[in-house]
Each structure stands twice: as C-alpha cells, then as structure tokens.
Tab-separated table of C-alpha atoms and ligand atoms in Angstrom:
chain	number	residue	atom	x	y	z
A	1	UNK	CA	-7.242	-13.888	-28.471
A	2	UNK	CA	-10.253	-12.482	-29.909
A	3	UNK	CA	-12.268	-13.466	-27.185
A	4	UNK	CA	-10.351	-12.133	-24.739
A	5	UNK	CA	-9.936	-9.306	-26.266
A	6	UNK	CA	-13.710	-8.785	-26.642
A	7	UNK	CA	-14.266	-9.457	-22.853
A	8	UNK	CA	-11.559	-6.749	-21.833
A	9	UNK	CA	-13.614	-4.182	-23.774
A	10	UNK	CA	-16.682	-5.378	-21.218
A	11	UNK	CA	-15.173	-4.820	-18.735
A	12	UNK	CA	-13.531	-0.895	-19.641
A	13	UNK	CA	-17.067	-0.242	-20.120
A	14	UNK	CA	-17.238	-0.463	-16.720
A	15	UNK	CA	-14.551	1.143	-15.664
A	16	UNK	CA	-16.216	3.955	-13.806
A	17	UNK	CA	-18.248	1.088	-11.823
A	18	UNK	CA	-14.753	0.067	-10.854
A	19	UNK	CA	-13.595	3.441	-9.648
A	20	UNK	CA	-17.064	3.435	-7.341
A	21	UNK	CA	-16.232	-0.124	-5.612
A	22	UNK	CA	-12.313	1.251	-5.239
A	23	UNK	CA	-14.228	4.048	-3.017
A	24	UNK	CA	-16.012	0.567	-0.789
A	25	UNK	CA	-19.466	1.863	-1.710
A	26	UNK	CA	-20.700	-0.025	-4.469
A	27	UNK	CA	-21.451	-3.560	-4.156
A	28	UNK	CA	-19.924	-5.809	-6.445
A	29	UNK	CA	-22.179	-8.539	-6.448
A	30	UNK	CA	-24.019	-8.308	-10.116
A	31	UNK	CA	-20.362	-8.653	-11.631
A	32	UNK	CA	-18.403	-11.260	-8.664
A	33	UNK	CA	-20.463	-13.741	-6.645
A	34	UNK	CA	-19.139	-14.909	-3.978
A	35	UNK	CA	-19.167	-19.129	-2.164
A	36	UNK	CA	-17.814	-20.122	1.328
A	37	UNK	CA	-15.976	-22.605	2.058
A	38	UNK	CA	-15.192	-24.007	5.890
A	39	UNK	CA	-11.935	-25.855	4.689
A	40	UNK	CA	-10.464	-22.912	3.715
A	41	UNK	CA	-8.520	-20.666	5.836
A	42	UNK	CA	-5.774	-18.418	4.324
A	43	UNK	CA	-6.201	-19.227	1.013
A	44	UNK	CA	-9.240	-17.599	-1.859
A	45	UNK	CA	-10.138	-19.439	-5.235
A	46	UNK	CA	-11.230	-17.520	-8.732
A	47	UNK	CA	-13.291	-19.241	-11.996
A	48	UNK	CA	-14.621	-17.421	-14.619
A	49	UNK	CA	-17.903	-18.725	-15.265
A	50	UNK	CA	-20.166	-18.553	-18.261
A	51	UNK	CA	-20.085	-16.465	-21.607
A	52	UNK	CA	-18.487	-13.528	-20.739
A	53	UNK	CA	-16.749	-15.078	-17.384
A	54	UNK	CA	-17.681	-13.882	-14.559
A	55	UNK	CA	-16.094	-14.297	-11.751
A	56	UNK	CA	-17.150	-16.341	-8.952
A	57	UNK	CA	-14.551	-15.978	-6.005
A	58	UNK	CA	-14.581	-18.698	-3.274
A	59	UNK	CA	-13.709	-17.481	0.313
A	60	UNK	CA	-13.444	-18.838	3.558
A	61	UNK	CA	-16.276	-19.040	5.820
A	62	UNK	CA	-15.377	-16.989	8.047
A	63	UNK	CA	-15.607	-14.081	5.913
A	64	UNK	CA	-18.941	-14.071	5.486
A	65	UNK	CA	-20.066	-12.037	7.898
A	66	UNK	CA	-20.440	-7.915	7.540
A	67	UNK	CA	-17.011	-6.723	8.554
A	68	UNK	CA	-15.690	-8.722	5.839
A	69	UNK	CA	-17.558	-6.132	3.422
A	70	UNK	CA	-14.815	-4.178	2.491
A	71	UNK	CA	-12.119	-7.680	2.064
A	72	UNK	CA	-14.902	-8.497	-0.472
A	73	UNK	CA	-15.191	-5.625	-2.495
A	74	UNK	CA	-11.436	-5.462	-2.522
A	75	UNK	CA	-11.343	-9.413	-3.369
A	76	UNK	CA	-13.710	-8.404	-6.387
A	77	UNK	CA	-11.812	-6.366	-7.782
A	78	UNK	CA	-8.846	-8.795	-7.753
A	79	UNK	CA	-11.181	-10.883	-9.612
A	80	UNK	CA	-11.794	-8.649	-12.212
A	81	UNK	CA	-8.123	-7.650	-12.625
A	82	UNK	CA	-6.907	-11.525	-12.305
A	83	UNK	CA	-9.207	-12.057	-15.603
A	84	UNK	CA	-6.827	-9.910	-17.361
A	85	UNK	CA	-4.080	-10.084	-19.743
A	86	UNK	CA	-1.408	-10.418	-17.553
A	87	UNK	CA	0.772	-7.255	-17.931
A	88	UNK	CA	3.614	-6.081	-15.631
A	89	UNK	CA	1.085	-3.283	-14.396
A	90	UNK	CA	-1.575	-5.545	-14.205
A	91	UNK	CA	0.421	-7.895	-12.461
A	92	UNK	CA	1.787	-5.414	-9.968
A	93	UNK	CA	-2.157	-4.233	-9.484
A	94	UNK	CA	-2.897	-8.059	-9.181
A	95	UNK	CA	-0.272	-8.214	-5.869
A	96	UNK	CA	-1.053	-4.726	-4.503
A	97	UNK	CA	-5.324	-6.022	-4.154
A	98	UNK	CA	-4.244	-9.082	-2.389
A	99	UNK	CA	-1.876	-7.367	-0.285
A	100	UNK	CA	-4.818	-5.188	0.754
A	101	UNK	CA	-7.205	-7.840	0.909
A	102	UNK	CA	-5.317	-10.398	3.374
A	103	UNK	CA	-4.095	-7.010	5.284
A	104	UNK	CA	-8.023	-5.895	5.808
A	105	UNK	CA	-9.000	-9.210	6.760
A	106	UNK	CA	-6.102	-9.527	9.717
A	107	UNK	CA	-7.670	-5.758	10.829
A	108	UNK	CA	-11.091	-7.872	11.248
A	109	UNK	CA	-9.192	-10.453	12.991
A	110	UNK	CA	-7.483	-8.619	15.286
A	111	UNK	CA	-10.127	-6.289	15.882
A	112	UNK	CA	-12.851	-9.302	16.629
A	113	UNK	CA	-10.039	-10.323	18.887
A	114	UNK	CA	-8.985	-13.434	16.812
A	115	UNK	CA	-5.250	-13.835	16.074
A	116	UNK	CA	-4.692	-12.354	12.781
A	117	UNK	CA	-3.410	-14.397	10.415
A	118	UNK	CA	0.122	-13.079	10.062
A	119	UNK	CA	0.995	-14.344	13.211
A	120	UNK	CA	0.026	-17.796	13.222
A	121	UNK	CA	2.788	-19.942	14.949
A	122	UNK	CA	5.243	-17.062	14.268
A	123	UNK	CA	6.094	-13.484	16.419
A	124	UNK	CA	5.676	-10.615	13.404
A	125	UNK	CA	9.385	-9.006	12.851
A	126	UNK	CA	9.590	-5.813	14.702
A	127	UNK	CA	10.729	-2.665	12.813
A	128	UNK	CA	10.601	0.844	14.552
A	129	UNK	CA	12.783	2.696	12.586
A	130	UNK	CA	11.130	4.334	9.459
A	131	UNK	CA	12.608	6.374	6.887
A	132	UNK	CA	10.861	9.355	8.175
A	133	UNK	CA	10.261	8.378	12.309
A	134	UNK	CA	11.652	6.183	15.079
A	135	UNK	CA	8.333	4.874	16.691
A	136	UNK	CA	10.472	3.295	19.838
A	137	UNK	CA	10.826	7.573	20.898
A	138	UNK	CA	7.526	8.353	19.232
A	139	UNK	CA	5.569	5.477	21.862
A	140	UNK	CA	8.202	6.494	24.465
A	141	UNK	CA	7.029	9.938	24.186
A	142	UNK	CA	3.268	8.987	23.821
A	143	UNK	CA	3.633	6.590	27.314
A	144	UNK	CA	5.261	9.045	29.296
A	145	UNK	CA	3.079	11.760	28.440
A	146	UNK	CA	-0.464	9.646	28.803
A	147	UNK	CA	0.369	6.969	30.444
A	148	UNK	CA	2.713	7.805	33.535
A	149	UNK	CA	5.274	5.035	31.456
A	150	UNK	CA	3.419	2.300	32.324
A	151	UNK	CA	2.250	0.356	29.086
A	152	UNK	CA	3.853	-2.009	28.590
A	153	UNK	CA	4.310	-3.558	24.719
A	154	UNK	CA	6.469	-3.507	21.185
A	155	UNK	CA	5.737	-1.432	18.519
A	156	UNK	CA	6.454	-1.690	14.442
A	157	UNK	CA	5.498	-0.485	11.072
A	158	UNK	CA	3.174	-2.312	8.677
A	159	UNK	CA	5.257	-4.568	6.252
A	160	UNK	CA	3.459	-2.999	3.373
A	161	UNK	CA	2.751	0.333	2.769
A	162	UNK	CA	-0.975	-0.011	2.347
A	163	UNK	CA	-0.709	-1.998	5.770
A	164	UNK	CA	-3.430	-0.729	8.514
A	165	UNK	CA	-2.748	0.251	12.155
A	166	UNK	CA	-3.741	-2.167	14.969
A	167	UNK	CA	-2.907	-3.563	18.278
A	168	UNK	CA	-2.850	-7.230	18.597
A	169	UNK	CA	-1.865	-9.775	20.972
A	170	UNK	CA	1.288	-12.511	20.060
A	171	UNK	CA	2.941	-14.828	22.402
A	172	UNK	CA	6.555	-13.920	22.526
A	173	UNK	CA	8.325	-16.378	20.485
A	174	UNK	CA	10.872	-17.185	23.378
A	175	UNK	CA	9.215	-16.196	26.998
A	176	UNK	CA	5.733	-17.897	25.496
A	177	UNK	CA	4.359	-14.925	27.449
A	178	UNK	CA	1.723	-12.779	25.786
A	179	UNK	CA	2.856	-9.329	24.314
A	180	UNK	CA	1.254	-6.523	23.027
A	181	UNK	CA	2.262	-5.744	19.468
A	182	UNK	CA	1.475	-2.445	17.930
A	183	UNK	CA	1.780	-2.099	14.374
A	184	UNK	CA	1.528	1.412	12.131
A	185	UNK	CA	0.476	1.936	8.928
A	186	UNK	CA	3.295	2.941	6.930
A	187	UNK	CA	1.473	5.792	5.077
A	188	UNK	CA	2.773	7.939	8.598
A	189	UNK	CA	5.712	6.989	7.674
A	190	UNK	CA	6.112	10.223	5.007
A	191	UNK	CA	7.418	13.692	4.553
A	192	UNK	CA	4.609	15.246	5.015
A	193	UNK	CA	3.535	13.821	8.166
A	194	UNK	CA	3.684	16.252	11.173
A	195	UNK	CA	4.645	14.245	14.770
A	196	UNK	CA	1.128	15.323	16.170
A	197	UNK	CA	-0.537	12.651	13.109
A	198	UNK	CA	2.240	9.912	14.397
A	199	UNK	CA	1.320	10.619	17.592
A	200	UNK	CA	-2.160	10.593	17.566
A	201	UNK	CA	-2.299	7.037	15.772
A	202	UNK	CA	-0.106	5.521	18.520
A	203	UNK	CA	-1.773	6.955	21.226
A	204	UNK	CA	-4.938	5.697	19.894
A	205	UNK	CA	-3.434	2.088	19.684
A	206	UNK	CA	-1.959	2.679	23.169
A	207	UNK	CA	-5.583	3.383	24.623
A	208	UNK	CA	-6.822	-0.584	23.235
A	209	UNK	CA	-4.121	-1.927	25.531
A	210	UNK	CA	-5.702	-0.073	28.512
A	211	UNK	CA	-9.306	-0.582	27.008
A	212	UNK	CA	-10.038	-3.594	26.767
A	213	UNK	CA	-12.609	-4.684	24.419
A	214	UNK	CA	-16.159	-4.761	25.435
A	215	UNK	CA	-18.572	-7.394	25.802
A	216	UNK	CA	-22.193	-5.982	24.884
A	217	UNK	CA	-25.233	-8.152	24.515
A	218	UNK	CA	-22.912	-10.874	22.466
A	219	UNK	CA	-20.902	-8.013	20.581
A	220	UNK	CA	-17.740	-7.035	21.329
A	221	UNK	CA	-17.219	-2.704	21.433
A	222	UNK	CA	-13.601	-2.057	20.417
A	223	UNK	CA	-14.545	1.571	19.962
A	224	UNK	CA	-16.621	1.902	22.970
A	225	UNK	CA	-17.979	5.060	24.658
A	226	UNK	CA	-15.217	4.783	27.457
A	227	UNK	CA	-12.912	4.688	24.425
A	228	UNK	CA	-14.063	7.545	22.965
A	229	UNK	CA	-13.516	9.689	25.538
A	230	UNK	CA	-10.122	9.040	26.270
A	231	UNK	CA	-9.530	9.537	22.740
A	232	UNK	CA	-10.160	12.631	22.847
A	233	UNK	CA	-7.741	13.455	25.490
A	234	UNK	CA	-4.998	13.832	22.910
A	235	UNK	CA	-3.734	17.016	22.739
A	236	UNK	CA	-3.737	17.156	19.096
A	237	UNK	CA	-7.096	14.886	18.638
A	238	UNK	CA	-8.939	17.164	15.900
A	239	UNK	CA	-5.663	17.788	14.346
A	240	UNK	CA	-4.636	14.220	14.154
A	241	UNK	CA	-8.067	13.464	12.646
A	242	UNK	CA	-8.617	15.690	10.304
A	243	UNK	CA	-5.003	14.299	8.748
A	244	UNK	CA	-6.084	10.687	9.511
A	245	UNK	CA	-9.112	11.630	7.055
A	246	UNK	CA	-7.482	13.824	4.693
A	247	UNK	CA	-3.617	13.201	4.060
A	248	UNK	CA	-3.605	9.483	4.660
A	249	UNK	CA	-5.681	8.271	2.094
A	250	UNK	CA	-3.861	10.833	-0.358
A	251	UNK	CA	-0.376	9.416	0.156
A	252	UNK	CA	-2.132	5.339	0.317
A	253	UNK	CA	-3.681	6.527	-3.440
A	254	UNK	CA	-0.348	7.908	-4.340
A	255	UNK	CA	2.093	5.488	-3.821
A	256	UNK	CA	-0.201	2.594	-5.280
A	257	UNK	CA	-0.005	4.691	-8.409
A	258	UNK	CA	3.309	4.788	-8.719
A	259	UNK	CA	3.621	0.900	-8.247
B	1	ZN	ZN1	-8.795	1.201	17.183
C-alpha cells in the first residue's frame, strides 16, 4: 500500500500536466510510451514499467500514424488513470477514456474511408428519436431544403454521449446493399441546442454523401475545397459554428463530470 500510495502522490503532482493533455495539446510521451503491434486490432494492452511504473501502452499498428494523435493522448491518459486505486469514480473515468478512445479511432476510420470498427460484420442499431429531437424530420427537413429530397440514407444518434458525428458506409444487414449511415453526436441532443446547430451538423454530414472523398497526390481530402464551399451554403453556417465551437464542448465537459 505504501508504494502505491507514494506513486499516486507522483502523479497529483502532475495533475495540471494532465489537465493540458485533456485539452490534446501536450504530448504525453515523457510519462506513456507507446509499442505497435500488427496482431492487434480492437484490442490495447497497459504495463507499468520500472520504479515508479510507467506506463507503456501497446496499440495496434494501425494507429500509428498522425490522425491517431488525439486516440493516443486520450489512451494515455487511460493509462495513467488505469494505474490507480480503483475507485467507483475512477472506475467510471476509467470507462468514459476508453469510450472516447475506441469512439475517436472509428472517426479516423471512417473518415480514412475504412469501416469503423463498430460495424464489423454487424449494421449499427438505428435510433432517431432523442430526448430533445427527432433526426428522421430534422434530415427530412435538411434533404428537402438542400437537396431537392434526393439523398438517400439512415440517420442515428451516437450510442454514447461523448460519441462524434460521421457518415459512414454499412452494408444493410438484409438487402447486402450498401447504405449510408449518419450518426450524431449526442451532445445536440440537449436543451440548449437551437434546431439551426442540429441542422447544421446534419447538413454537413449530408454534403459527404454528395462529396465524395478526394483523391490528392495519395491523400484522401474529406474536407476538400469543393466541400467547403457548399458548406457554407447553410443558412445558418456561422451560427451553427460558432455553437459547434462553443456550446458543444461545454455540454461534452459537463456531462462527463457528472458521471
Ligand atoms: Zn465531415
């Protein structure tokens, strides 16, 4: 115990370092190191190595690369927070990092075009309704406004809270046929949410069905200049960002505090 105990003073010391990686600026590396492994695919490892154990997180290869940045910093802090005495809020902190990590790493998927890992072998389950919004009338809306009706795909909130928006492509469980699945971050799914934020987020994952991704020089552009500009279309564009930017992240912050 005494160990233990010692090592969880370390690491309030650093505290404040903690708060700066939280805000996916700081790099983590002088505290977690990181291996790859090929084999692995949906699954992370953790050992504490040496005096004071440090962690040293194994992930799979494919997460090497840069996109993955912000999976890793949010897989280090898991790291740090695994090392600890296991109480219920720890524990609950524990599950709410890993629920963020694996949900930023299926954004990277889906945004590099790779099937995300949620819907390996299996169609995601499809939930419109929301406490606060019925996204069936709030795409129905969006289509018929911006897109003469036309699109043509399902749409759902995020199973978690902290989930992401994105548009992906899943073969329909029964037709085999491909589908377009958009899915919402359930932070829109609040009080304080006006329609022209809930809007703006669908129409902007309505616009990657029409815009395909791009292939430049080897990269693909899922933002690309063509993209851009019919983003802006939106009635409500500088509205819908400045909430995107300002009330989204506050009601994420909040209701991971009161886990
Ligand atoms: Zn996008």
């Amino acid at each position: 115990m005494g160990l233990f105990d010692f090592q969880l003073d370390l690491f309030q010391v650093k505290k404040e370092e903690r708060k700066k990686i939280a805000s996916s600026e700081f790099s983590t590396k002088s505290l977690v190191s990181f291996r790859y492994n090929p084999r692995l695919r949906k699954s992370i490892r953790c050992s504490y190595k040496g005096l004071f154990g440090h962690p040293e997180v194994t992930l799979p290869s494919y997460m090497k690369g840069e996109e993955f940045l912000l999976a890793r910093e949010i897989v280090a802090e898991w790291a740090l927070c695994a090392n600890k005495r296991k109480t219920e809020n720890n524990k609950k902190q524990i599950k709410e990092l890993l629920d963020r990590f694996w949900g930023v790493v299926d954004q990277v998927l889906a945004d590099q075009g790779q099937k995300t890992l949620d819907s390996r072998g299996r169609f995601p389950p499809i939930q419109p309704k929301g406490t606060y919004y019925d996204l069936d009338q709030v795409l129905a809306a969006v289509n018929e406004t911006y897109f003469s009706g036309e699109l043509e795909c399902r749409i759902t909130w995020s199973r978690r809270f902290g989930g992401l928006s994105f548009h992906s492509i899943r073969k329909d469980p029964i037709t085999e046929e491909p589908v377009h699945v958009i899915s919402i971050s359930r932070g829109y799914d609040t009080a304080n949410c006006p329609l022209y934020a809930i809007a703006g987020v669908v129409y902007h994952e309505c616009l990657h069905i029409k815009i395909p991704v791009e292939q430049k020089n080897g990269r693909r552009v899922v933002h690309g200049r063509e993209f851009k500009r019919c983003e802006k279309k939106y009635i409500f564009y500088d509205e819908w960002m400045h909430w995107h930017k300002t009330v989204l992240p506050k009601n994420l912050r909040a209701y991971r505090s009161k886990k």
